[in-house]
mmCIF file of C-alpha atoms in Angstrom:
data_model
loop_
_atom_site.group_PDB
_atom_site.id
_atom_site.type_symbol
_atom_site.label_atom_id
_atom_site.label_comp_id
_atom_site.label_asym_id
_atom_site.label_seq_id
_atom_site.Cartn_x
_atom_site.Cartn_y
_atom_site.Cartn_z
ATOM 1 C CA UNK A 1 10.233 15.724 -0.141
ATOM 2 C CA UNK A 2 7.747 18.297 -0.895
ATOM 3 C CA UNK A 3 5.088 19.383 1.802
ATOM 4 C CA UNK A 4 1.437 19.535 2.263
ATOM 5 C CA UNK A 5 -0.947 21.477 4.509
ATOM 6 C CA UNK A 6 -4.082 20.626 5.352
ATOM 7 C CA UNK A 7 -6.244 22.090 7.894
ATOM 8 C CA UNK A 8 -6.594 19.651 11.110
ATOM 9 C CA UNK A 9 -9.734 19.837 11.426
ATOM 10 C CA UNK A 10 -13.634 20.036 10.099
ATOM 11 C CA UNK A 11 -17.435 19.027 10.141
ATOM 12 C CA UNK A 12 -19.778 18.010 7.867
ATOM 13 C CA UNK A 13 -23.421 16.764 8.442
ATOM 14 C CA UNK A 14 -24.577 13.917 6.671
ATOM 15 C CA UNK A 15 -25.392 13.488 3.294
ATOM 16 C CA UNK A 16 -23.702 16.837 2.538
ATOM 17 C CA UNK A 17 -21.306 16.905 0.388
ATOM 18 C CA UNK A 18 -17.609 17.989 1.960
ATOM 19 C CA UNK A 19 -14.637 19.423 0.764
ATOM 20 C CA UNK A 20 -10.994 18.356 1.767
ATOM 21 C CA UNK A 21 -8.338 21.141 0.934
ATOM 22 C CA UNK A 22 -4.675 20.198 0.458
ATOM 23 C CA UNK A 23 -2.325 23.140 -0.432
ATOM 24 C CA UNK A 24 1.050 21.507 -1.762
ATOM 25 C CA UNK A 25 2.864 24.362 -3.458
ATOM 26 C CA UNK A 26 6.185 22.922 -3.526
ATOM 27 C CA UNK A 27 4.850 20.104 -5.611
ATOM 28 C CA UNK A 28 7.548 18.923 -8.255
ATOM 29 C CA UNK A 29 6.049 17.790 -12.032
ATOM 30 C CA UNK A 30 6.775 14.205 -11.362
ATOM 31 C CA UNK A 31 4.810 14.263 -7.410
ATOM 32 C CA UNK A 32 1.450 11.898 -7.604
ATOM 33 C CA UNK A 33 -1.311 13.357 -5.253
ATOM 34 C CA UNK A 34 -2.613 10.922 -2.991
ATOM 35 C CA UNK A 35 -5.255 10.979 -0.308
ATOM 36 C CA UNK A 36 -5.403 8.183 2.630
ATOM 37 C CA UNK A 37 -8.137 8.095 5.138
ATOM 38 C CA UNK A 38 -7.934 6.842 8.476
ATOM 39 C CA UNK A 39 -10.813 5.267 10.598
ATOM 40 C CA UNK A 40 -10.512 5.113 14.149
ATOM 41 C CA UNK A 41 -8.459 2.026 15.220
ATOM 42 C CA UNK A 42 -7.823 1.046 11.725
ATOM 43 C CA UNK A 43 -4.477 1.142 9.154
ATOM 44 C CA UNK A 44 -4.750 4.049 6.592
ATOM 45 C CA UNK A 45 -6.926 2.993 3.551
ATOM 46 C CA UNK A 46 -6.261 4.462 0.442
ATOM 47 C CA UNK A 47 -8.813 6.664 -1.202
ATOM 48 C CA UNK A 48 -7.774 8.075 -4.427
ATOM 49 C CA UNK A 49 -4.590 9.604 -6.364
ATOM 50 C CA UNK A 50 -3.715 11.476 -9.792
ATOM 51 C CA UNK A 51 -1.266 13.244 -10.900
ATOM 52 C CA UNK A 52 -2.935 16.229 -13.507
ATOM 53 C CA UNK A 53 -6.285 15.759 -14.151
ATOM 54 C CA UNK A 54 -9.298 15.424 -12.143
ATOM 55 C CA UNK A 55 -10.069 11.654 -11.181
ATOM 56 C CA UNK A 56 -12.746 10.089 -10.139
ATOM 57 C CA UNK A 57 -13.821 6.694 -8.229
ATOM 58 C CA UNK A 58 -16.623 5.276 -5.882
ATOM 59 C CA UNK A 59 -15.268 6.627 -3.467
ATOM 60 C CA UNK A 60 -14.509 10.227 -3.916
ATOM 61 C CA UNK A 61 -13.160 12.792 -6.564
ATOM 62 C CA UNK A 62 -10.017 14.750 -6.514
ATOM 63 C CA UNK A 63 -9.839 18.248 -7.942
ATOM 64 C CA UNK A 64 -6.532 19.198 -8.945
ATOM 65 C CA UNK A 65 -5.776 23.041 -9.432
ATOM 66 C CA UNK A 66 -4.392 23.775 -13.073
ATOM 67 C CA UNK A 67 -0.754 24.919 -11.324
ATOM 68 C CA UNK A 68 -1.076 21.826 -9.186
ATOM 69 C CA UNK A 69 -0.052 23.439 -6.130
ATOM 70 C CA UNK A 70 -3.581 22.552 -4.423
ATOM 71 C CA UNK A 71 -5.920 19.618 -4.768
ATOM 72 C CA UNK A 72 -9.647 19.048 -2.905
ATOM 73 C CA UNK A 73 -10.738 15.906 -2.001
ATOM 74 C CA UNK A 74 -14.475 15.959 -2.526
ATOM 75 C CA UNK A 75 -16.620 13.271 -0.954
ATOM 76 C CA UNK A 76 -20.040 14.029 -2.448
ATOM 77 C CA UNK A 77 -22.666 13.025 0.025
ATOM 78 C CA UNK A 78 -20.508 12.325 3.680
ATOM 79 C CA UNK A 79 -21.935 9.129 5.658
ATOM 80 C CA UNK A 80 -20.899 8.943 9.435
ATOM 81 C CA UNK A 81 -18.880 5.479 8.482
ATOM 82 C CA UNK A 82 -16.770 9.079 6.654
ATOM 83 C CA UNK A 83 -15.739 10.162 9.943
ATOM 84 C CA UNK A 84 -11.745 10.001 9.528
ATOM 85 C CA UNK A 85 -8.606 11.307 9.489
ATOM 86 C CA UNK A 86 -7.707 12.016 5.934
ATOM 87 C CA UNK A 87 -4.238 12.660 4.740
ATOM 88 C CA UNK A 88 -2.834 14.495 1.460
ATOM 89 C CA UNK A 89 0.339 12.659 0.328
ATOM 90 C CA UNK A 90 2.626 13.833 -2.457
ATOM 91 C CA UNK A 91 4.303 10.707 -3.821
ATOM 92 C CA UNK A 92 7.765 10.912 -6.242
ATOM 93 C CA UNK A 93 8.027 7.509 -6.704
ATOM 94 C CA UNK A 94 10.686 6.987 -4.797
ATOM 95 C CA UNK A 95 10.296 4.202 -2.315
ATOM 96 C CA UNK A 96 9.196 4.663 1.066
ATOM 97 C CA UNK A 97 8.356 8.406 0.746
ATOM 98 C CA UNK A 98 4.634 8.832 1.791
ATOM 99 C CA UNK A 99 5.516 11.186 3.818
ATOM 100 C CA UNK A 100 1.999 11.483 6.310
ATOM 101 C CA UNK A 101 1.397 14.301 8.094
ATOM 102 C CA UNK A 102 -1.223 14.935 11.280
ATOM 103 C CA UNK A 103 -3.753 15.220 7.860
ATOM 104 C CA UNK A 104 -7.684 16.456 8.838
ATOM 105 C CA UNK A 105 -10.128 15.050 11.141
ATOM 106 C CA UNK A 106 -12.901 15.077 9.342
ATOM 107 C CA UNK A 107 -16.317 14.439 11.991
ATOM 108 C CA UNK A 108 -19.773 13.877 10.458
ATOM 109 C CA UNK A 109 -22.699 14.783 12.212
ATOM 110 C CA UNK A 110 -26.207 13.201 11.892
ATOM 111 C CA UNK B 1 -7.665 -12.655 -0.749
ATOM 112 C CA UNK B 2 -6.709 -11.470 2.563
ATOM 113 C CA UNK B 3 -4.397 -8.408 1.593
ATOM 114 C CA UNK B 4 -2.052 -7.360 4.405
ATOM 115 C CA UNK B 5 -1.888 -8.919 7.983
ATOM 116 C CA UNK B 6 -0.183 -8.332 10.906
ATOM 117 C CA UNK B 7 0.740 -10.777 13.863
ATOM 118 C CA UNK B 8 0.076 -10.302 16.901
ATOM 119 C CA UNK B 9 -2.314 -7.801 17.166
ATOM 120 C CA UNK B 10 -1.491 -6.587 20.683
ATOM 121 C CA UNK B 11 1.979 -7.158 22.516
ATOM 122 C CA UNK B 12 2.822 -5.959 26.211
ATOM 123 C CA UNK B 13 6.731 -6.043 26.517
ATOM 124 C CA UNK B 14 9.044 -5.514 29.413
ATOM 125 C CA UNK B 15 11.895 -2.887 29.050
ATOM 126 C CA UNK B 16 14.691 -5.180 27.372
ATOM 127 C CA UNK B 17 12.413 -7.897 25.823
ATOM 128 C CA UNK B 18 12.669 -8.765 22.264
ATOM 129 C CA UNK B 19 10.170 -9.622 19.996
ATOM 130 C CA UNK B 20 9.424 -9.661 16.373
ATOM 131 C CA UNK B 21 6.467 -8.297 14.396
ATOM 132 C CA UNK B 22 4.823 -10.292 11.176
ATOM 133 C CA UNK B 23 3.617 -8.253 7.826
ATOM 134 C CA UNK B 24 2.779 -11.653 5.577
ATOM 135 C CA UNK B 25 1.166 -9.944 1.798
ATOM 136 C CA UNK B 26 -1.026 -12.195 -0.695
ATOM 137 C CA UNK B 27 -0.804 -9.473 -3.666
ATOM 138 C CA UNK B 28 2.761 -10.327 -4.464
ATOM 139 C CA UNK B 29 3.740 -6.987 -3.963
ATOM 140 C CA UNK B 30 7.030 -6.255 -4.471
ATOM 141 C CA UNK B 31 7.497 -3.304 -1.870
ATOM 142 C CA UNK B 32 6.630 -3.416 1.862
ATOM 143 C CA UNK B 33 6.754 -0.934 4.845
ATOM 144 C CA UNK B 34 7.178 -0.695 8.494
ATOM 145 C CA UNK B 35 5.449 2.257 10.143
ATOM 146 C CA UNK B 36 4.767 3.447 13.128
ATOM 147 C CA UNK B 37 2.479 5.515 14.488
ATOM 148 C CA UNK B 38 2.242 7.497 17.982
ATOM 149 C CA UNK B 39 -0.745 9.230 19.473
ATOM 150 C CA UNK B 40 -2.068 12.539 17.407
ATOM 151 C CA UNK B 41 0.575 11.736 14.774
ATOM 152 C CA UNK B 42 0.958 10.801 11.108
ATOM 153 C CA UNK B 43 2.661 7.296 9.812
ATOM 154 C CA UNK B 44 6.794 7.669 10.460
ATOM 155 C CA UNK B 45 8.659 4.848 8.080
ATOM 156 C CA UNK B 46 10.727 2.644 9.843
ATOM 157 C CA UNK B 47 12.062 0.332 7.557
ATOM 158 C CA UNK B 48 11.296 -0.625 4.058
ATOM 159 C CA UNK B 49 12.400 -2.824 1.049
ATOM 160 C CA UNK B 50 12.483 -2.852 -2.133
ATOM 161 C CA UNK B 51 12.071 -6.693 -3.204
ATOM 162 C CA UNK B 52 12.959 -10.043 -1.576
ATOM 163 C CA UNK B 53 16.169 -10.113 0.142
ATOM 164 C CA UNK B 54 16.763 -6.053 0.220
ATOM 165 C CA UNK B 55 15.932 -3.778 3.339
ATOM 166 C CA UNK B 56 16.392 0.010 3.395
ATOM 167 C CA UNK B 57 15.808 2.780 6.242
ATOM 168 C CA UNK B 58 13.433 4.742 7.184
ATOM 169 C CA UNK B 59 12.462 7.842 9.004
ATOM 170 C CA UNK B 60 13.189 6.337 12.363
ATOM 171 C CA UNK B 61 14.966 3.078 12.313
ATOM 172 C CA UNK B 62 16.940 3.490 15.064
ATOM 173 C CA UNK B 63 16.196 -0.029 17.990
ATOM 174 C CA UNK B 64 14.709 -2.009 15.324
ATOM 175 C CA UNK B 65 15.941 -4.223 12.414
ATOM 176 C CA UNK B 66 13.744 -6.100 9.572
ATOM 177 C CA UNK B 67 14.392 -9.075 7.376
ATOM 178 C CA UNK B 68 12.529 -9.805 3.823
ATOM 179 C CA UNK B 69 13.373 -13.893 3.157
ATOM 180 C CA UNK B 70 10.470 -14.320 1.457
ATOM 181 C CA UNK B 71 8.736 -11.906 -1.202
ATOM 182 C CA UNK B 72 5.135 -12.088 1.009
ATOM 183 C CA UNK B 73 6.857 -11.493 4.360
ATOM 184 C CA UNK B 74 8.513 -8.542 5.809
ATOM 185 C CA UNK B 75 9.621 -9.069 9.743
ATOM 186 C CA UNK B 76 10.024 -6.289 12.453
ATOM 187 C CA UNK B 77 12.726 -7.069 15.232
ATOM 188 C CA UNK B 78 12.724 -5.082 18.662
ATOM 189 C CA UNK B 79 15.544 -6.542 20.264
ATOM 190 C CA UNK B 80 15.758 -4.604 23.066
ATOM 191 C CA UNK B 81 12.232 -3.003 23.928
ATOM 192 C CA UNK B 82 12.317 0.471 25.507
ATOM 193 C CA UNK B 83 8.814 2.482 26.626
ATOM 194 C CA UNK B 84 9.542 5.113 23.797
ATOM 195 C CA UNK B 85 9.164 2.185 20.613
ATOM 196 C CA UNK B 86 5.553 2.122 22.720
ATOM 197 C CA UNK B 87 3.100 3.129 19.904
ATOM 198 C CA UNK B 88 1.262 1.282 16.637
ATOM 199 C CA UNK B 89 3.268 -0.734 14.054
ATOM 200 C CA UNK B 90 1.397 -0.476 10.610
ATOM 201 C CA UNK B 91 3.245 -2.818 7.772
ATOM 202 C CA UNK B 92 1.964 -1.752 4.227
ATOM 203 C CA UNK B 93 2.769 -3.175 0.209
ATOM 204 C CA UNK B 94 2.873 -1.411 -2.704
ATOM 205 C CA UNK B 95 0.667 -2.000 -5.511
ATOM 206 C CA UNK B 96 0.373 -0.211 -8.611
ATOM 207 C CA UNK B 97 1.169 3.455 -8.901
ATOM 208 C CA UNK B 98 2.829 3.868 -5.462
ATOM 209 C CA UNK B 99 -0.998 2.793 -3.754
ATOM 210 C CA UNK B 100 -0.124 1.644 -0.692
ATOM 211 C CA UNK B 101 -2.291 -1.605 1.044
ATOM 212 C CA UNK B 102 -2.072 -1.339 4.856
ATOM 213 C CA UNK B 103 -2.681 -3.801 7.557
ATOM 214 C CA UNK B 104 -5.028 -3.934 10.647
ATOM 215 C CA UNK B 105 -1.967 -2.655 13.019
ATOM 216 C CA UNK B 106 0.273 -3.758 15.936
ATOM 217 C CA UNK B 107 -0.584 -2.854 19.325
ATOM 218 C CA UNK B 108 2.556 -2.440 21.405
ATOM 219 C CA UNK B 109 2.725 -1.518 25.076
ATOM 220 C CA UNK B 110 6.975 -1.495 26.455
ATOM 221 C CA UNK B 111 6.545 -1.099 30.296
#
């Protein structure tokens, strides 16, 4: 399965707007790019996912670069409820291969 | 709707107790997980199947075993606790485009 890094950690203040690198540059053509987030205490939630283009939701927006082989996950004014561990998943489509990593902790200050 | 739940919510076992772990799914989802999930770490896969009736292995299946008899519930078995399967058990379905649907977590302390 192909591999993503993603620095462990960073800060934002609120209301800023905050920018989530993923570098996956063993991506394959058929890999979905999908981001999970992580509140303290609580089961992953999923946040967005695409596969080419840039996509966009109420949420958050994902940049994809044109070779694919890095994505940002752009959340465009952070709240503290934003304070999370977010991971960048590479999905085949083969079952049971969200692979998660240790992703970013992402802390918001007021 | 409630999505995905988990039962119990927090377990304390003794070393050789067994116990099972409930994922129940409203969505009718076809695929369901079994993660789990240790301090400072990611999600490993445990266990996971593919439809009603089929179970597969994970990452790290090794001490537990899983059972799919009905479509909306997907069962953990410990059945023979040791302090290293100590950590959080996350069940998940799959919805459309490989989006995954977690639930609120398992607690589990093996002493």
């Amino acid at each position: 399965d192909a591999k993503t890094t993603q620095p462990n950690s960073m800060e934002s203040n609120e209301e800023e707007p905050v920018h989530l690198p993923c570098n996956h540059s063993t991506i394959s053509g058929t890999d979905y790019i999908h981001w999970y987030r992580q509140l303290p205490s609580q089961g992953p939630e999923y946040v967005i996912h695409g596969l080419t283009s840039n996509v966009n939701n109420r949420m958050a927006s994902l940049a994809i670069a044109e070779d694919r082989k890095s994505s940002t996950l752009i959340l465009h004014r952070a709240t503290l409820r934003d304070a999370a561990v977010y991971y960048c998943i590479l999905d085949g489509g083969s079952q049971g291969n969200l692979i998660f990593g240790k992703g970013t902790k992402l802390s918001v200050k007021p | 709707n409630a999505g995905v739940t988990q039962t119990p919510k927090f377990r304390v076992l003794k070393t050789g107790q067994s116990m099972t772990l409930l994922c129940a799914q409203d969505m009718n989802h076809e695929y369901m997980y079994w993660y789990r999930q240790d301090p400072g770490m990611g999600l490993r896969l445990i266990h996971y199947s593919v439809g009603e009736g089929t179970t597969a292995k994970g990452e790290v299946p090794d001490g537990y075993n899983v059972s799919r008899l009905k479509k909306q519930n997907f069962l953990l078995g410990l059945e023979s606790a040791a302090p290293s399967q100590t950590s959080v058990y996350f069940c998940a379905s799959e919805g459309r485009q490989e989006t995954q649907y977690f639930g609120p977590g398992t607690r589990l302390l093996v002493l």
